[in-house]
Amino acid sequence: MTTSVSDISREKSAELFEKAKQYFPGGVNSPVRAFKSVYGTPLFIERGDKAHLWDADGNEFIDYCCSWGPLILGHNNPEIREAVQNQLGKGLSFGAPTALENELAELILNNNKKIEKIRFVSSGTEAVMSAIRLARGYTKRDKIVKFEGCYHGHSDSLLVKAGSGLVTFGETSSAGVPKAFADETIVIALNDKEALKKVFADFKDQIAAVIIEGVPANNGLLIQDKEYIKFLREITKTNGALLIFDEVITGFRLGFEGASKYYDIQPDILTYGKIIGGGMPVGAYGASKELMSCISPDGAVYQAGTLAGNPVAMAAGIAALSILAQPGFYEKLEQTTQAFVEELRSFIAERGYQIKIFTIGSIFWFAFTEQEKIQRADQIDPASMEFYKKMHRELLNRGVYFGPSGYEVGFISAAHTEEDLTQTLAKIKESLDIVFQ
Ligand SMILES: *Cc1c(COP(=O)(O)O)cnc(C)c1O
């Protein structure tokens, strides 16, 4: 029987965290980093190279968080690094157009036929917020429908959770969001056609857009049936509402055309982030020429950004996406991920452990459940997170870094080597043996 290994040293990280708590709320600049859902204090990272991370105490990890998704090419990718270094000597920001913006746009538009025009912003939150405004400006309607279990960044309209009942106004999920905003956002369950029918019956001619994550991956990995997404596409169209596909995670992760291609649908507005900037802060939204002509300065929907299309970030994005555009890139990454997941699945089946691994593309999620499918947020048992918490500690102690919450997915990057993956498999197996002993 495997036994626990001793805890890694976190002396320096703990010291840094104590200091950080004097400077930042909760000691962090984004809440999930605070390790509230797992054991110990956050690890302060010093550097990354390929699939590996080193923390302030000198511990080394194989990384499956990948900065929450952007690092599909791993850390310190030489092409991205060179592109950034090359741009650094020319200036950091001009507040004027550069050829780099055209270059990144061409690379995207040539390989992604779901959009005809694009606008660069600086984060996923901004991309989604702007997409919502565009939808409202274009349709001249105010209401938005979102799904329980989808995350779209932290703009006011979207920090809303389901009330009780099949179709109700949302309740704010953050203090500081006016009730009047929440009243414009209706929250329904995923994978529920009846709820969709009811929402369009109850709010006829009032819904500007329905927004959904390409594949919901911020609250577990809730892979939707193709048939359901096609239904969603149809019912929005029939009712004159736009369909916003938030592909901040899935865009350039499942391929250049993201989840829209997987589901074989044409959304009206698409939002991007994470991978698009090669590790730098970039977001984007895109749509048809007609829709995008509503955006300022062409149209009446205002949207701007001092650092939007930042040249250093554009250079990083161009370098990253040029690699991703090479034939076979996504196929290979997906095969690697499938093999990794299959190996774990057979181990789990052999042992009879109560855990499932859901996967799409190079995304995977550990669900401590007996259910064969999880497609709605309310199918996740919060009590099951206790298992993840234990596994997370065992993995960290064995040099494997996963996101510090059981609701988060893992990512495999092109920088993960056979050896990294083989080592990780052994360590996950050991950890599961301890979790279930
Ligand atoms: C990460 C994420 C966002 C927010 O992006 P930020 O860059 O963190 O603002 C929005 N939507 C989805 C689907 C995301 O995964």
Short mmCIF file of C-alpha atoms and ligand atoms in Angstrom, two decimals:
data_model
loop_
_atom_site.label_atom_id
_atom_site.label_comp_id
_atom_site.label_asym_id
_atom_site.label_seq_id
_atom_site.Cartn_x
_atom_site.Cartn_y
_atom_site.Cartn_z
CA MET A 1 0.00 0.00 0.00
CA THR A 2 1.28 3.44 -0.87
CA THR A 3 1.87 5.80 1.99
CA SER A 4 1.85 9.57 2.12
CA VAL A 5 5.12 11.27 1.33
CA SER A 6 6.10 14.15 3.58
CA ASP A 7 4.87 17.66 2.84
CA ILE A 8 7.09 19.79 0.62
CA SER A 9 8.75 22.77 2.22
CA ARG A 10 6.71 25.95 1.80
CA GLU A 11 8.74 28.20 4.07
CA LYS A 12 9.58 30.88 1.51
CA SER A 13 6.15 30.77 -0.11
CA ALA A 14 4.51 31.09 3.30
CA GLU A 15 6.71 34.07 4.11
CA LEU A 16 5.86 35.75 0.81
CA PHE A 17 2.19 35.04 1.37
CA GLU A 18 2.30 36.71 4.81
CA LYS A 19 3.74 39.81 3.16
CA ALA A 20 1.30 39.66 0.26
CA LYS A 21 -1.59 39.62 2.74
CA GLN A 22 -0.49 43.08 3.88
CA TYR A 23 -0.68 44.36 0.31
CA PHE A 24 -3.56 42.56 -1.38
CA PRO A 25 -6.98 41.40 -0.28
CA GLY A 26 -6.46 37.78 0.73
CA GLY A 27 -2.83 38.11 -0.35
CA VAL A 28 -3.63 37.62 -4.03
CA ASN A 29 -4.60 39.48 -7.19
CA SER A 30 -7.17 36.88 -8.25
CA PRO A 31 -9.19 34.93 -5.67
CA VAL A 32 -8.73 31.30 -6.75
CA ARG A 33 -4.97 31.65 -6.30
CA ALA A 34 -5.47 31.85 -2.53
CA PHE A 35 -5.65 28.03 -2.10
CA LYS A 36 -8.87 28.37 -0.07
CA SER A 37 -10.20 25.04 -1.37
CA VAL A 38 -7.05 22.96 -0.90
CA TYR A 39 -4.45 22.35 1.83
CA GLY A 40 -1.72 24.81 2.67
CA THR A 41 -0.82 28.27 1.48
CA PRO A 42 -0.30 29.26 -2.16
CA LEU A 43 2.99 28.45 -3.80
CA PHE A 44 4.82 31.51 -5.03
CA ILE A 45 6.21 30.66 -8.43
CA GLU A 46 9.65 31.77 -9.43
CA ARG A 47 9.93 30.44 -12.95
CA GLY A 48 8.60 28.04 -15.51
CA ASP A 49 10.21 26.17 -18.36
CA LYS A 50 8.37 23.86 -20.77
CA ALA A 51 5.92 21.87 -18.64
CA HIS A 52 7.77 22.55 -15.38
CA LEU A 53 7.40 25.11 -12.61
CA TRP A 54 9.73 26.06 -9.77
CA ASP A 55 8.48 27.74 -6.61
CA ALA A 56 10.25 30.09 -4.19
CA ASP A 57 11.38 27.14 -2.06
CA GLY A 58 12.99 25.46 -5.04
CA ASN A 59 10.33 22.75 -5.39
CA GLU A 60 9.83 21.55 -8.95
CA PHE A 61 6.45 20.61 -10.40
CA ILE A 62 5.01 19.30 -13.62
CA ASP A 63 2.32 21.88 -14.37
CA TYR A 64 -1.24 21.04 -15.46
CA CYS A 65 -2.73 24.42 -14.58
CA CYS A 66 -0.80 26.14 -17.39
CA SER A 67 -1.72 29.60 -16.11
CA TRP A 68 -5.39 28.49 -16.27
CA GLY A 69 -5.20 27.64 -19.95
CA PRO A 70 -3.13 30.18 -21.91
CA LEU A 71 0.07 28.14 -21.94
CA ILE A 72 -0.78 25.56 -24.58
CA LEU A 73 2.89 25.68 -25.58
CA GLY A 74 4.19 25.45 -22.02
CA HIS A 75 6.40 27.95 -20.20
CA ASN A 76 9.22 29.96 -21.73
CA ASN A 77 8.54 28.85 -25.28
CA PRO A 78 11.60 29.98 -27.30
CA GLU A 79 9.63 31.37 -30.29
CA ILE A 80 7.32 33.42 -28.07
CA ARG A 81 10.22 34.58 -25.95
CA GLU A 82 12.17 35.74 -29.00
CA ALA A 83 9.19 37.52 -30.50
CA VAL A 84 8.62 39.38 -27.23
CA GLN A 85 12.30 40.21 -26.80
CA ASN A 86 12.46 41.48 -30.35
CA GLN A 87 9.51 43.80 -29.74
CA LEU A 88 10.84 45.04 -26.41
CA GLY A 89 13.62 46.94 -28.14
CA LYS A 90 11.09 48.82 -30.25
CA GLY A 91 8.81 50.12 -27.53
CA LEU A 92 6.10 48.78 -25.28
CA SER A 93 3.03 50.72 -26.35
CA PHE A 94 2.18 53.52 -28.73
CA GLY A 95 -1.54 54.11 -28.48
CA ALA A 96 -1.50 54.07 -32.28
CA PRO A 97 -2.05 51.22 -34.76
CA THR A 98 0.79 48.80 -35.56
CA ALA A 99 1.29 46.24 -38.32
CA LEU A 100 1.41 43.59 -35.58
CA GLU A 101 -2.32 43.95 -34.97
CA ASN A 102 -2.98 43.29 -38.68
CA GLU A 103 -0.68 40.31 -38.59
CA LEU A 104 -2.38 38.65 -35.63
CA ALA A 105 -5.82 39.42 -37.08
CA GLU A 106 -4.84 37.86 -40.44
CA LEU A 107 -3.51 34.76 -38.74
CA ILE A 108 -6.78 34.39 -36.87
CA LEU A 109 -9.22 35.30 -39.63
CA ASN A 110 -7.46 33.11 -42.21
CA ASN A 111 -7.82 30.10 -39.93
CA ASN A 112 -11.15 30.83 -38.29
CA LYS A 113 -14.12 31.22 -40.62
CA LYS A 114 -16.57 31.72 -37.76
CA ILE A 115 -15.72 35.42 -37.60
CA GLU A 116 -15.17 38.07 -40.28
CA LYS A 117 -13.89 40.93 -38.12
CA ILE A 118 -12.25 41.05 -34.74
CA ARG A 119 -11.50 43.62 -32.02
CA PHE A 120 -8.62 43.10 -29.60
CA VAL A 121 -9.05 43.93 -25.91
CA SER A 122 -6.92 43.09 -22.88
CA SER A 123 -8.76 40.30 -21.06
CA GLY A 124 -11.46 37.70 -21.41
CA THR A 125 -13.72 39.67 -19.08
CA GLU A 126 -13.46 42.70 -21.34
CA ALA A 127 -14.13 40.61 -24.44
CA VAL A 128 -17.34 39.19 -22.98
CA MET A 129 -18.49 42.50 -21.54
CA SER A 130 -18.08 44.09 -24.97
CA ALA A 131 -19.83 41.20 -26.73
CA ILE A 132 -22.83 41.66 -24.43
CA ARG A 133 -22.94 45.38 -25.21
CA LEU A 134 -22.72 44.64 -28.92
CA ALA A 135 -25.60 42.17 -28.67
CA ARG A 136 -27.72 44.70 -26.82
CA GLY A 137 -26.82 47.51 -29.19
CA TYR A 138 -27.56 45.44 -32.27
CA THR A 139 -30.83 43.86 -31.13
CA LYS A 140 -32.02 46.91 -29.15
CA ARG A 141 -33.05 44.50 -26.41
CA ASP A 142 -31.72 44.36 -22.85
CA LYS A 143 -32.09 40.88 -21.42
CA ILE A 144 -29.32 38.30 -21.40
CA VAL A 145 -29.64 34.59 -20.71
CA LYS A 146 -26.74 32.74 -19.12
CA PHE A 147 -26.31 29.25 -17.74
CA GLU A 148 -25.67 28.12 -14.20
CA GLY A 149 -22.16 26.67 -14.17
CA CYS A 150 -20.71 28.94 -16.85
CA TYR A 151 -18.16 31.63 -16.01
CA HIS A 152 -17.74 34.63 -18.25
CA GLY A 153 -15.42 36.87 -16.31
CA HIS A 154 -16.34 39.40 -13.64
CA SER A 155 -18.43 42.05 -15.40
CA ASP A 156 -21.59 43.10 -13.54
CA SER A 157 -24.18 41.56 -15.89
CA LEU A 158 -22.59 38.14 -15.57
CA LEU A 159 -21.94 37.85 -11.85
CA VAL A 160 -25.39 36.43 -11.50
CA LYS A 161 -26.53 33.01 -10.33
CA ALA A 162 -29.77 31.14 -10.68
CA GLY A 163 -32.67 31.95 -8.42
CA SER A 164 -35.09 29.17 -7.53
CA GLY A 165 -37.33 27.85 -10.28
CA LEU A 166 -36.79 26.78 -13.85
CA VAL A 167 -36.66 30.27 -15.34
CA THR A 168 -36.16 33.16 -12.96
CA PHE A 169 -34.29 36.40 -12.75
CA GLY A 170 -30.82 35.86 -11.49
CA GLU A 171 -29.53 36.80 -8.08
CA THR A 172 -26.25 38.65 -7.87
CA SER A 173 -23.35 36.36 -7.02
CA SER A 174 -21.21 39.25 -5.84
CA ALA A 175 -21.81 42.17 -3.53
CA GLY A 176 -21.75 45.43 -5.42
CA VAL A 177 -23.76 44.25 -8.42
CA PRO A 178 -26.97 46.32 -8.55
CA LYS A 179 -30.15 44.30 -8.39
CA ALA A 180 -31.30 46.15 -11.49
CA PHE A 181 -28.41 44.55 -13.42
CA ALA A 182 -29.25 41.08 -12.14
CA ASP A 183 -32.82 41.68 -13.30
CA GLU A 184 -31.55 41.91 -16.86
CA THR A 185 -29.83 38.53 -16.64
CA ILE A 186 -31.82 35.32 -16.62
CA VAL A 187 -30.02 32.20 -15.46
CA ILE A 188 -31.08 28.72 -16.51
CA ALA A 189 -29.64 25.22 -16.23
CA LEU A 190 -27.42 23.73 -18.91
CA ASN A 191 -28.59 20.82 -21.04
CA ASP A 192 -32.28 21.65 -20.51
CA LYS A 193 -34.33 22.31 -23.64
CA GLU A 194 -37.50 22.97 -21.68
CA ALA A 195 -35.85 25.81 -19.78
CA LEU A 196 -34.78 27.35 -23.09
CA LYS A 197 -38.28 27.07 -24.53
CA LYS A 198 -39.75 28.62 -21.41
CA VAL A 199 -37.29 31.49 -21.30
CA PHE A 200 -38.18 32.51 -24.86
CA ALA A 201 -41.88 32.15 -24.15
CA ASP A 202 -41.72 34.17 -20.91
CA PHE A 203 -39.51 36.91 -22.32
CA LYS A 204 -40.67 37.15 -25.90
CA ASP A 205 -38.82 39.80 -27.92
CA GLN A 206 -36.82 40.91 -24.88
CA ILE A 207 -33.74 38.69 -25.07
CA ALA A 208 -30.70 40.25 -26.71
CA ALA A 209 -28.49 37.20 -26.41
CA VAL A 210 -27.89 33.83 -24.88
CA ILE A 211 -24.31 33.36 -23.75
CA ILE A 212 -22.68 29.98 -23.16
CA GLU A 213 -19.11 28.78 -22.80
CA GLY A 214 -17.99 26.91 -25.91
CA VAL A 215 -17.58 23.93 -23.64
CA PRO A 216 -18.31 24.89 -20.03
CA ALA A 217 -14.96 24.37 -18.31
CA ASN A 218 -14.92 26.71 -15.33
CA ASN A 219 -17.13 24.67 -13.02
CA GLY A 220 -16.08 21.17 -13.85
CA LEU A 221 -16.06 20.14 -17.50
CA LEU A 222 -19.71 20.05 -18.51
CA ILE A 223 -19.61 18.72 -22.06
CA GLN A 224 -22.92 19.45 -23.77
CA ASP A 225 -24.57 17.16 -26.33
CA LYS A 226 -24.22 18.31 -29.93
CA GLU A 227 -27.92 18.04 -30.40
CA TYR A 228 -28.59 20.38 -27.47
CA ILE A 229 -26.20 23.03 -28.78
CA LYS A 230 -27.81 22.81 -32.22
CA PHE A 231 -31.18 23.31 -30.53
CA LEU A 232 -29.79 26.34 -28.70
CA ARG A 233 -28.58 27.73 -32.03
CA GLU A 234 -32.00 27.24 -33.61
CA ILE A 235 -34.11 28.63 -30.81
CA THR A 236 -32.00 31.80 -30.50
CA LYS A 237 -32.23 32.40 -34.23
CA THR A 238 -35.99 31.82 -34.33
CA ASN A 239 -36.48 34.36 -31.56
CA GLY A 240 -34.22 37.07 -32.95
CA ALA A 241 -31.70 36.68 -30.11
CA LEU A 242 -27.96 36.41 -30.70
CA LEU A 243 -25.90 33.44 -29.60
CA ILE A 244 -22.65 34.43 -27.91
CA PHE A 245 -20.10 31.63 -27.72
CA ASP A 246 -17.61 32.42 -24.99
CA GLU A 247 -14.53 30.62 -26.26
CA VAL A 248 -12.07 32.21 -23.85
CA ILE A 249 -10.94 28.70 -22.83
CA THR A 250 -11.91 26.64 -25.87
CA GLY A 251 -10.79 29.11 -28.55
CA PHE A 252 -7.41 27.99 -29.96
CA ARG A 253 -7.53 25.12 -27.44
CA LEU A 254 -9.82 22.81 -29.41
CA GLY A 255 -8.53 24.30 -32.65
CA PHE A 256 -8.67 27.73 -34.28
CA GLU A 257 -12.42 27.48 -34.60
CA GLY A 258 -12.75 26.17 -31.07
CA ALA A 259 -15.95 24.59 -29.83
CA SER A 260 -17.96 26.16 -32.65
CA LYS A 261 -16.31 23.70 -34.98
CA TYR A 262 -16.75 20.79 -32.59
CA TYR A 263 -20.49 21.52 -32.41
CA ASP A 264 -20.59 22.48 -36.08
CA ILE A 265 -22.57 25.66 -35.49
CA GLN A 266 -22.22 29.32 -36.39
CA PRO A 267 -22.57 31.51 -33.30
CA ASP A 268 -23.26 35.23 -33.78
CA ILE A 269 -20.52 36.63 -31.56
CA LEU A 270 -17.42 34.80 -30.33
CA THR A 271 -15.16 35.81 -27.49
CA TYR A 272 -11.54 34.85 -26.99
CA GLY A 273 -8.82 35.23 -24.38
CA LYS A 274 -6.24 33.06 -22.65
CA ILE A 275 -4.33 31.29 -25.48
CA ILE A 276 -4.80 34.15 -27.97
CA GLY A 277 -2.09 36.26 -26.29
CA GLY A 278 0.52 33.52 -25.96
CA GLY A 279 0.68 34.21 -22.20
CA MET A 280 0.30 38.00 -22.44
CA PRO A 281 -2.96 39.78 -21.51
CA VAL A 282 -5.06 39.70 -24.70
CA GLY A 283 -8.74 39.14 -25.27
CA ALA A 284 -10.83 39.55 -28.41
CA TYR A 285 -14.32 39.38 -29.75
CA GLY A 286 -15.39 38.77 -33.30
CA ALA A 287 -18.49 38.41 -35.43
CA SER A 288 -19.77 39.01 -38.96
CA LYS A 289 -18.86 42.26 -40.73
CA GLU A 290 -22.43 43.40 -40.30
CA LEU A 291 -22.43 42.94 -36.54
CA MET A 292 -18.94 44.36 -36.09
CA SER A 293 -19.93 47.49 -38.01
CA CYS A 294 -21.98 48.43 -34.92
CA ILE A 295 -18.74 48.94 -32.94
CA SER A 296 -17.21 52.40 -32.57
CA PRO A 297 -15.88 54.23 -34.51
CA ASP A 298 -17.98 52.61 -37.32
CA GLY A 299 -21.11 52.27 -35.21
CA ALA A 300 -22.87 53.38 -32.07
CA VAL A 301 -21.66 50.69 -29.65
CA TYR A 302 -18.75 52.25 -27.76
CA GLN A 303 -15.74 50.17 -26.82
CA ALA A 304 -12.10 51.24 -26.41
CA GLY A 305 -8.79 50.38 -24.74
CA THR A 306 -5.59 52.31 -23.95
CA LEU A 307 -3.46 49.17 -24.20
CA ALA A 308 -5.72 47.23 -26.59
CA GLY A 309 -3.72 45.53 -29.33
CA ASN A 310 -0.57 46.10 -27.29
CA PRO A 311 2.44 45.44 -29.55
CA VAL A 312 4.31 43.17 -27.13
CA ALA A 313 1.18 41.14 -26.51
CA MET A 314 0.45 41.00 -30.25
CA ALA A 315 3.98 39.74 -30.90
CA ALA A 316 3.48 36.98 -28.34
CA GLY A 317 0.11 36.07 -29.85
CA ILE A 318 1.51 35.92 -33.38
CA ALA A 319 4.38 33.67 -32.31
CA ALA A 320 2.05 31.34 -30.40
CA LEU A 321 -0.70 31.11 -33.00
CA SER A 322 1.83 30.55 -35.81
CA ILE A 323 2.88 27.36 -34.06
CA LEU A 324 -0.70 26.30 -33.38
CA ALA A 325 -1.57 26.81 -37.05
CA GLN A 326 0.89 24.15 -38.15
CA PRO A 327 -0.84 21.06 -39.55
CA GLY A 328 -1.41 18.29 -37.04
CA PHE A 329 -0.75 20.40 -33.94
CA TYR A 330 -4.17 19.87 -32.38
CA GLU A 331 -4.51 16.25 -33.49
CA LYS A 332 -1.27 15.33 -31.78
CA LEU A 333 -2.11 17.17 -28.56
CA GLU A 334 -5.51 15.54 -28.45
CA GLN A 335 -4.03 12.06 -29.00
CA THR A 336 -1.54 12.64 -26.21
CA THR A 337 -4.35 13.70 -23.90
CA GLN A 338 -6.55 10.75 -24.87
CA ALA A 339 -3.75 8.27 -24.16
CA PHE A 340 -3.08 9.91 -20.80
CA VAL A 341 -6.75 9.83 -19.81
CA GLU A 342 -7.28 6.26 -21.07
CA GLU A 343 -4.40 4.98 -18.99
CA LEU A 344 -5.89 6.57 -15.89
CA ARG A 345 -9.35 5.31 -16.71
CA SER A 346 -8.17 1.73 -16.89
CA PHE A 347 -6.34 2.12 -13.59
CA ILE A 348 -9.49 3.53 -12.01
CA ALA A 349 -11.62 0.72 -13.42
CA GLU A 350 -9.16 -1.89 -12.17
CA ARG A 351 -9.22 -0.45 -8.67
CA GLY A 352 -12.95 0.28 -8.73
CA TYR A 353 -12.43 3.85 -7.50
CA GLN A 354 -15.32 6.27 -7.60
CA ILE A 355 -13.87 8.84 -9.94
CA LYS A 356 -14.48 9.75 -13.57
CA ILE A 357 -12.27 11.66 -15.94
CA PHE A 358 -14.05 13.82 -18.49
CA THR A 359 -12.07 15.14 -21.41
CA ILE A 360 -12.27 17.09 -24.64
CA GLY A 361 -9.31 18.18 -26.77
CA SER A 362 -6.44 18.73 -24.35
CA ILE A 363 -8.71 19.60 -21.40
CA PHE A 364 -9.53 17.07 -18.69
CA TRP A 365 -11.36 17.07 -15.37
CA PHE A 366 -11.38 14.70 -12.41
CA ALA A 367 -14.90 14.21 -11.08
CA PHE A 368 -15.25 12.18 -7.93
CA THR A 369 -18.57 10.68 -8.89
CA GLU A 370 -20.33 7.52 -10.04
CA GLN A 371 -22.33 9.36 -12.72
CA GLU A 372 -21.44 8.51 -16.30
CA LYS A 373 -22.09 12.06 -17.48
CA ILE A 374 -22.11 15.42 -15.77
CA GLN A 375 -23.68 18.15 -17.87
CA ARG A 376 -25.23 20.50 -15.35
CA ALA A 377 -23.75 22.40 -12.43
CA ASP A 378 -26.20 20.87 -9.94
CA GLN A 379 -24.96 17.37 -10.76
CA ILE A 380 -21.67 18.15 -9.04
CA ASP A 381 -21.74 17.13 -5.39
CA PRO A 382 -19.88 19.78 -3.36
CA ALA A 383 -18.96 17.08 -0.83
CA SER A 384 -16.92 15.30 -3.54
CA MET A 385 -14.45 18.21 -3.46
CA GLU A 386 -13.01 16.76 -0.27
CA PHE A 387 -11.48 13.97 -2.38
CA TYR A 388 -9.92 16.47 -4.76
CA LYS A 389 -8.49 18.40 -1.84
CA LYS A 390 -6.70 15.27 -0.63
CA MET A 391 -5.50 14.36 -4.10
CA HIS A 392 -4.23 17.89 -4.65
CA ARG A 393 -2.00 17.70 -1.57
CA GLU A 394 -0.64 14.27 -2.51
CA LEU A 395 0.11 15.49 -6.03
CA LEU A 396 1.87 18.67 -4.90
CA ASN A 397 3.98 16.61 -2.52
CA ARG A 398 4.94 14.43 -5.49
CA GLY A 399 5.81 17.33 -7.77
CA VAL A 400 2.61 17.61 -9.79
CA TYR A 401 0.82 20.97 -9.91
CA PHE A 402 -2.93 21.12 -10.54
CA GLY A 403 -5.30 24.08 -10.13
CA PRO A 404 -6.16 24.65 -6.47
CA SER A 405 -9.84 23.71 -6.76
CA GLY A 406 -11.72 20.58 -7.72
CA TYR A 407 -13.98 22.64 -9.96
CA GLU A 408 -11.04 23.52 -12.18
CA VAL A 409 -9.97 21.55 -15.23
CA GLY A 410 -6.45 20.46 -16.12
CA PHE A 411 -4.64 21.22 -19.37
CA ILE A 412 -2.03 19.31 -21.30
CA SER A 413 0.39 21.45 -23.27
CA ALA A 414 2.59 20.65 -26.24
CA ALA A 415 5.54 21.01 -23.87
CA HIS A 416 4.53 17.98 -21.80
CA THR A 417 6.95 15.21 -22.78
CA GLU A 418 6.34 11.47 -22.72
CA GLU A 419 8.47 11.36 -19.62
CA ASP A 420 6.48 14.14 -17.89
CA LEU A 421 3.25 12.31 -18.63
CA THR A 422 4.52 8.89 -17.58
CA GLN A 423 5.83 10.30 -14.30
CA THR A 424 2.58 12.13 -13.71
CA LEU A 425 0.51 9.00 -14.33
CA ALA A 426 2.48 7.11 -11.69
CA LYS A 427 2.03 9.97 -9.25
CA ILE A 428 -1.68 10.32 -9.85
CA LYS A 429 -2.10 6.57 -9.30
CA GLU A 430 -0.18 6.73 -6.01
CA SER A 431 -2.23 9.73 -4.94
CA LEU A 432 -5.53 8.05 -5.76
CA ASP A 433 -4.46 4.98 -3.79
CA ILE A 434 -4.01 7.25 -0.79
CA VAL A 435 -7.23 9.21 -1.34
CA PHE A 436 -9.26 5.98 -1.49
CA GLN A 437 -7.36 3.95 1.09
C1 LIG B 1 -11.12 32.94 -18.06
C2 LIG B 1 -12.45 33.16 -18.65
C3 LIG B 1 -13.02 34.43 -18.77
C4 LIG B 1 -12.39 35.65 -18.18
O1 LIG B 1 -11.16 35.95 -18.75
P1 LIG B 1 -10.13 36.89 -17.93
O2 LIG B 1 -9.00 37.05 -18.87
O3 LIG B 1 -9.80 36.16 -16.68
O4 LIG B 1 -10.84 38.17 -17.65
C5 LIG B 1 -14.22 34.55 -19.45
N1 LIG B 1 -14.83 33.48 -19.98
C6 LIG B 1 -14.31 32.26 -19.88
C7 LIG B 1 -15.01 31.10 -20.53
C8 LIG B 1 -13.12 32.04 -19.21
O5 LIG B 1 -12.63 30.81 -19.08
#
